[in-house]
CSV table of C-alpha atoms in Angstrom, one decimal:
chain,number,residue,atom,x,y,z
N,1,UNK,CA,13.2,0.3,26.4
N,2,UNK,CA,11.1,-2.9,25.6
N,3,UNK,CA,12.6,-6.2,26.8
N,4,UNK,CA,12.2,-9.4,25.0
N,5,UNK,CA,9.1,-10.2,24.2
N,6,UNK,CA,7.3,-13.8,24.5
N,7,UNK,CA,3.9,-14.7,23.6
N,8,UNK,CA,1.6,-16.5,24.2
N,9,UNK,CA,2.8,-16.7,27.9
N,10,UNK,CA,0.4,-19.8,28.1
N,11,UNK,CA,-0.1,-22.3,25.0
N,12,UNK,CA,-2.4,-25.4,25.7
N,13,UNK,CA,-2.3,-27.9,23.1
N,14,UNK,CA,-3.7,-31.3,22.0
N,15,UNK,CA,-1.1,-33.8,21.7
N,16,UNK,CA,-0.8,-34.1,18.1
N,17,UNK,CA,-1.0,-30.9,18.0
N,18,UNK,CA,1.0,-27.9,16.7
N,19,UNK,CA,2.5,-25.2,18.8
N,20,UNK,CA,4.3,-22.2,17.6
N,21,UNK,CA,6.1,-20.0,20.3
N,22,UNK,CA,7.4,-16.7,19.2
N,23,UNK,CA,9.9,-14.5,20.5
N,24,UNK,CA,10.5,-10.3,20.2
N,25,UNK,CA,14.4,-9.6,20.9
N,26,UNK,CA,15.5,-6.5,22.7
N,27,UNK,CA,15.9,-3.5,20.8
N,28,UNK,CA,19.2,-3.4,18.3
N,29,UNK,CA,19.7,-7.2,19.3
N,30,UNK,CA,20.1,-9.3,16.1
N,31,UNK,CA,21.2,-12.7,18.4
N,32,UNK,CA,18.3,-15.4,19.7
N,33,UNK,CA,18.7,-18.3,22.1
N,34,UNK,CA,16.0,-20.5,23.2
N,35,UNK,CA,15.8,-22.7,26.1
N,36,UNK,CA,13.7,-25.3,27.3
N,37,UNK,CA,12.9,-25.9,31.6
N,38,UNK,CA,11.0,-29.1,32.2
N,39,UNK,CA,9.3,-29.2,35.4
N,40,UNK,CA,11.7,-29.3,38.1
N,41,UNK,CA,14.9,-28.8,36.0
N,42,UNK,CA,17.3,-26.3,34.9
N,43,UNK,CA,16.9,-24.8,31.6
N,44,UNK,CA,18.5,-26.4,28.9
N,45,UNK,CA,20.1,-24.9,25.7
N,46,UNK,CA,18.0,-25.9,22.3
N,47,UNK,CA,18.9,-23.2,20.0
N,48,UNK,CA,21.0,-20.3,19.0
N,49,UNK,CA,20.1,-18.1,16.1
N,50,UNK,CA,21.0,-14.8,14.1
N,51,UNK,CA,18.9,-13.4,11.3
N,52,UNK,CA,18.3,-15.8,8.6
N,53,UNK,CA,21.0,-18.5,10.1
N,54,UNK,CA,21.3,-21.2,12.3
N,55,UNK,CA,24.3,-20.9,14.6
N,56,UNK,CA,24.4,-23.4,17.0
N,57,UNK,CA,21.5,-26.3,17.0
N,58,UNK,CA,23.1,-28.6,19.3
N,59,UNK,CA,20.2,-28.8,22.0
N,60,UNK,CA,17.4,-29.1,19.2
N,61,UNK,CA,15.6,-32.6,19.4
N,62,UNK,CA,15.9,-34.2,16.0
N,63,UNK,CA,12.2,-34.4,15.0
N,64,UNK,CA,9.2,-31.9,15.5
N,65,UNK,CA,11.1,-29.1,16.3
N,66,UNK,CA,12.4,-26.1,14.6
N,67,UNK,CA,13.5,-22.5,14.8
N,68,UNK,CA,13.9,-19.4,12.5
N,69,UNK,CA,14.5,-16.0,13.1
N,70,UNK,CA,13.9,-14.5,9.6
N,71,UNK,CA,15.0,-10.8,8.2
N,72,UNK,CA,11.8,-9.0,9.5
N,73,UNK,CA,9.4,-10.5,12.2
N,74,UNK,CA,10.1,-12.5,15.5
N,75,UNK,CA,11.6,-15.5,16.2
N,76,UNK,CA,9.4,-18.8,15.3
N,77,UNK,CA,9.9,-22.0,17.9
N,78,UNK,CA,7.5,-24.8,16.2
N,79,UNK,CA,7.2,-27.9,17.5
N,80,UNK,CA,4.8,-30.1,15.4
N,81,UNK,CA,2.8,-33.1,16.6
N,82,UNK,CA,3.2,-32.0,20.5
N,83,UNK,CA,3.5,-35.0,23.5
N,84,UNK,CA,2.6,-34.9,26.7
N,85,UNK,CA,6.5,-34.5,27.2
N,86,UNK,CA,6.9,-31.2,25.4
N,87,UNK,CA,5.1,-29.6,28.5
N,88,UNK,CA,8.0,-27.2,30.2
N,89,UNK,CA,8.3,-23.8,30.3
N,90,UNK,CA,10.0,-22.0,26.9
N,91,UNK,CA,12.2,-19.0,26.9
N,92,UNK,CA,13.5,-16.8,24.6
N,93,UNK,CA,16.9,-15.0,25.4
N,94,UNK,CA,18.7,-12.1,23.5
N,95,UNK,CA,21.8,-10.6,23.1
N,96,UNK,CA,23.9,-8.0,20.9
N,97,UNK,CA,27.5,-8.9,19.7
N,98,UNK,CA,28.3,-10.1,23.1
N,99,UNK,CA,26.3,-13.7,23.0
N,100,UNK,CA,27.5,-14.7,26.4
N,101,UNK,CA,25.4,-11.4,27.7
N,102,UNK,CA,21.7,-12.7,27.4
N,103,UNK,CA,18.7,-10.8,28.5
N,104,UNK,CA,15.4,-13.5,28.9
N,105,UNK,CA,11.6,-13.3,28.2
N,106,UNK,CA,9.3,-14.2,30.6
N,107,UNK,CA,8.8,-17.3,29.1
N,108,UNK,CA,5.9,-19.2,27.3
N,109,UNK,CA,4.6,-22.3,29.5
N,110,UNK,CA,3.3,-25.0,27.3
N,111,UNK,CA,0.4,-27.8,28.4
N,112,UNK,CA,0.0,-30.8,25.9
N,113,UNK,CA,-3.1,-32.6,27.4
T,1,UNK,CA,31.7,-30.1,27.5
T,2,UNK,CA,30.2,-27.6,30.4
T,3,UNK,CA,28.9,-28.7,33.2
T,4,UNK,CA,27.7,-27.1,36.0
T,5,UNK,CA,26.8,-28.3,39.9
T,6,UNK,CA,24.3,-26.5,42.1
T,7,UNK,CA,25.4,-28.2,45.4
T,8,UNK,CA,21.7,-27.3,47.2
T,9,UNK,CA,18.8,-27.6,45.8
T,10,UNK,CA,16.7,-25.9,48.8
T,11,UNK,CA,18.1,-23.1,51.3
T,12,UNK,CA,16.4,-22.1,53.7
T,13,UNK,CA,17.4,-19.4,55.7
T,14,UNK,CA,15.8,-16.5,58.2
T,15,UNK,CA,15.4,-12.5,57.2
T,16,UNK,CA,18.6,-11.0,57.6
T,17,UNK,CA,20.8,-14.0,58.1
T,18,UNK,CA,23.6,-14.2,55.6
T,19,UNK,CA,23.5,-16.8,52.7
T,20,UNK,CA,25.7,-18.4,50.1
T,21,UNK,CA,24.5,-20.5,47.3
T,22,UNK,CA,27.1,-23.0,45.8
T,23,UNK,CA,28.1,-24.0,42.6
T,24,UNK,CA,30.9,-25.5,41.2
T,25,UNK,CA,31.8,-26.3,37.2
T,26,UNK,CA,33.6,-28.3,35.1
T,27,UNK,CA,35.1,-27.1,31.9
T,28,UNK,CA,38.5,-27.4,29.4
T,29,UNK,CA,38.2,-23.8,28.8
T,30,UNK,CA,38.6,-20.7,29.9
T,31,UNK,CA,34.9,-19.5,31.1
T,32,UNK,CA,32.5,-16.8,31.8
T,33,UNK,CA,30.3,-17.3,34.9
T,34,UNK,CA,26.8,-16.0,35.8
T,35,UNK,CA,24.4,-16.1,38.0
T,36,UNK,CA,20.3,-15.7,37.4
T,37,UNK,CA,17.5,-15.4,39.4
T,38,UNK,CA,13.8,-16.1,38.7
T,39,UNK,CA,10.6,-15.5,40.6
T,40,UNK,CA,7.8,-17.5,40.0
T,41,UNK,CA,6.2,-17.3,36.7
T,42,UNK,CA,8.8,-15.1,35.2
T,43,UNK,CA,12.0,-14.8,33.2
T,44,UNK,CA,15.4,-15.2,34.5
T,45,UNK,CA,17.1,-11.9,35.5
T,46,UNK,CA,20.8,-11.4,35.6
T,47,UNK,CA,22.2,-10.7,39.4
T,48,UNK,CA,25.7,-10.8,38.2
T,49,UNK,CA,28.5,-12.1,35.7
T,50,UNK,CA,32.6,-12.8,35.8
T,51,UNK,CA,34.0,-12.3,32.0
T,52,UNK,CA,37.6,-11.6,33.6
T,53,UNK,CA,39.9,-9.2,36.6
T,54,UNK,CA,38.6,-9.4,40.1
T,55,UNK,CA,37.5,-12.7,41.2
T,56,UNK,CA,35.0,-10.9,43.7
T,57,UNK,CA,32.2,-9.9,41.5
T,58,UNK,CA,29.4,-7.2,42.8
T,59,UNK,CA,26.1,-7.7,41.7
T,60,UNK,CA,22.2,-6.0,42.1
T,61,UNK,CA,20.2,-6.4,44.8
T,62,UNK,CA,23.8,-6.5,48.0
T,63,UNK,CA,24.6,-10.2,46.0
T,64,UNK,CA,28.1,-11.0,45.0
T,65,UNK,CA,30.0,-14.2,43.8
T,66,UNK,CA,33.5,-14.9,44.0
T,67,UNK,CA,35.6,-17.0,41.2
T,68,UNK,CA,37.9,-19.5,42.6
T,69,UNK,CA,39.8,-21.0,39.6
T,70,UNK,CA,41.5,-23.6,41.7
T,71,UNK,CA,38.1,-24.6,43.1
T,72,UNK,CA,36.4,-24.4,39.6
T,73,UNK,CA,33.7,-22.5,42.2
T,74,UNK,CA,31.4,-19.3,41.3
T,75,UNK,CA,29.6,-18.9,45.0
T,76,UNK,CA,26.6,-16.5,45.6
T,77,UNK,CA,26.3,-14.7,48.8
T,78,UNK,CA,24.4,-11.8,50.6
T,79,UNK,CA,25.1,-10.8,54.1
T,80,UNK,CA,21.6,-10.4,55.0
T,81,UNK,CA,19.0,-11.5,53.0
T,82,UNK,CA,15.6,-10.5,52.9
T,83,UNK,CA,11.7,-11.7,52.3
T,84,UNK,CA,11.9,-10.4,48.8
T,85,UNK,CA,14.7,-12.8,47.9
T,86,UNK,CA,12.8,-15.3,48.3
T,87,UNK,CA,13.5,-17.1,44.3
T,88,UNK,CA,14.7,-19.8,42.6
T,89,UNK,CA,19.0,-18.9,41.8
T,90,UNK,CA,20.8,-20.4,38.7
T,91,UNK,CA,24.3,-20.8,38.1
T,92,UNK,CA,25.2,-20.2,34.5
T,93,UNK,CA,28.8,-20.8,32.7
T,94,UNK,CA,29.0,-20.1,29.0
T,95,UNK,CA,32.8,-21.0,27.3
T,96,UNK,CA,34.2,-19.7,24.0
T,97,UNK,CA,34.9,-21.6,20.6
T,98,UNK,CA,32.4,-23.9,19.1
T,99,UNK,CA,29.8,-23.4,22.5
T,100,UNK,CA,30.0,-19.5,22.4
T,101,UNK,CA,26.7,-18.0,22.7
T,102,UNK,CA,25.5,-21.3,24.8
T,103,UNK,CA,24.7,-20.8,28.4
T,104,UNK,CA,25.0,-24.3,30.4
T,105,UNK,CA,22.6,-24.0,33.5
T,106,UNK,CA,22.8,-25.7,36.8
T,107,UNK,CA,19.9,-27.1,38.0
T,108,UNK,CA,18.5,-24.2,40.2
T,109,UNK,CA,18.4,-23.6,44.2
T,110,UNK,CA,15.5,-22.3,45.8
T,111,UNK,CA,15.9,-19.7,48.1
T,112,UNK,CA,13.4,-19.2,51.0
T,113,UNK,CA,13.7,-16.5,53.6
T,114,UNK,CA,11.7,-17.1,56.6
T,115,UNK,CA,10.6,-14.3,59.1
């Protein structure tokens, strides 16, 4: 029984630069949740989706970044025109109906140099 | 809002000793509470969660927390730890309405067990 999925586990980007960070929910899970840890920090909420919808963008910065998690295919975290301050660790989370009961990827650590 | 307090960032503590990690929360809700741990370079597994019942909450791995709704506290403990605990611990809270489905993290303590 697969668990989430992440890949790339490393990115290293330019700044200016585009990074796309992709995520594989668990099996039968049709909730995504993506969070951000910059170095020495707690992870913080950016995102919360279902297929095809935007539930909850609170945590999203306003420019350069997006999500989708489309009917087929894997979640899509793209952050266009990267900064040094982008570096941080990325993680995906899943859940079924329950969205307070999240099971996390191993994460995708991002480098802007 | 959510918030959530880790109290230490750092504990250290010897093989076999007991431990308790601390974290207290703020919220205008009614919560659910969790705690995570991560070893390095990996995700964050789930060591235990309180949706509601018992306030003392077992977990994997000997851990357990206890809810204290007068304290607004979720504490982790194990009676005797070992080297393989040795992680990084997160407190977690998530709350119903227009925040369900977003966990609010504390900011992490780092476990080390010494020999």
């Amino acid at each position: 029984n697969a668990g989430v999925m992440q890949n790339p586990r490393h990115l290293v980007r330019r700044r200016g630069q585009e990074a796309r960070l992709r995520c594989s929910p668990m099996k039968g899970h049709s909730h995504v949740y993506w969070y951000r840890q910059l170095p020495e920090e707690g992870l913080k909420f950016m995102v919360y989706l279902q297929k095809e919808n935007i539930i909850d963008e609170s945590g999203m910065p306003k420019e350069r970044f997006s999500a989708e998690f489309p009917k087929e295919g894997p979640s899509i975290l793209r952050i266009q025109q990267v900064v040094r301050g982008d570096s941080a660790a990325y993680f995906c989370a899943s859940s079924g109906d329950k969205a307070y009961e999240q099971y996390f990827g191993p994460g995708t650590r991002l480098t802007v140099t | 809002a959510q918030s959530v307090t880790q109290l230490d960032s750092q504990v250290p503590v010897f093989e076999e000793a007991p431990v308790e990690l601390r974290c207290n929360y703020s919220s205008s809700v009614s919560v659910y509470l969790f705690w995570y741990v991560q070893y390095p370079n990996q995700g964050l597994q789930l060591l235990l969660k309180y949706l509601s019942g018992s306030t003392l909450v077992k977990g994997i791995n000997g851990f357990e927390a206890e809810f204290n709704k007068s304290q607004t506290s979720f504490h982790l403990r194990k009676p005797s730890v070992h080297i393989s605990d040795t992680a990084e611990y997160f407190c977690a809270v998530s709350a119903g309405g227009t925040s369900y489905g977003k966990l609010t993290f504390g900011q992490g303590t780092i476990l080390t067990v010494h020999p």
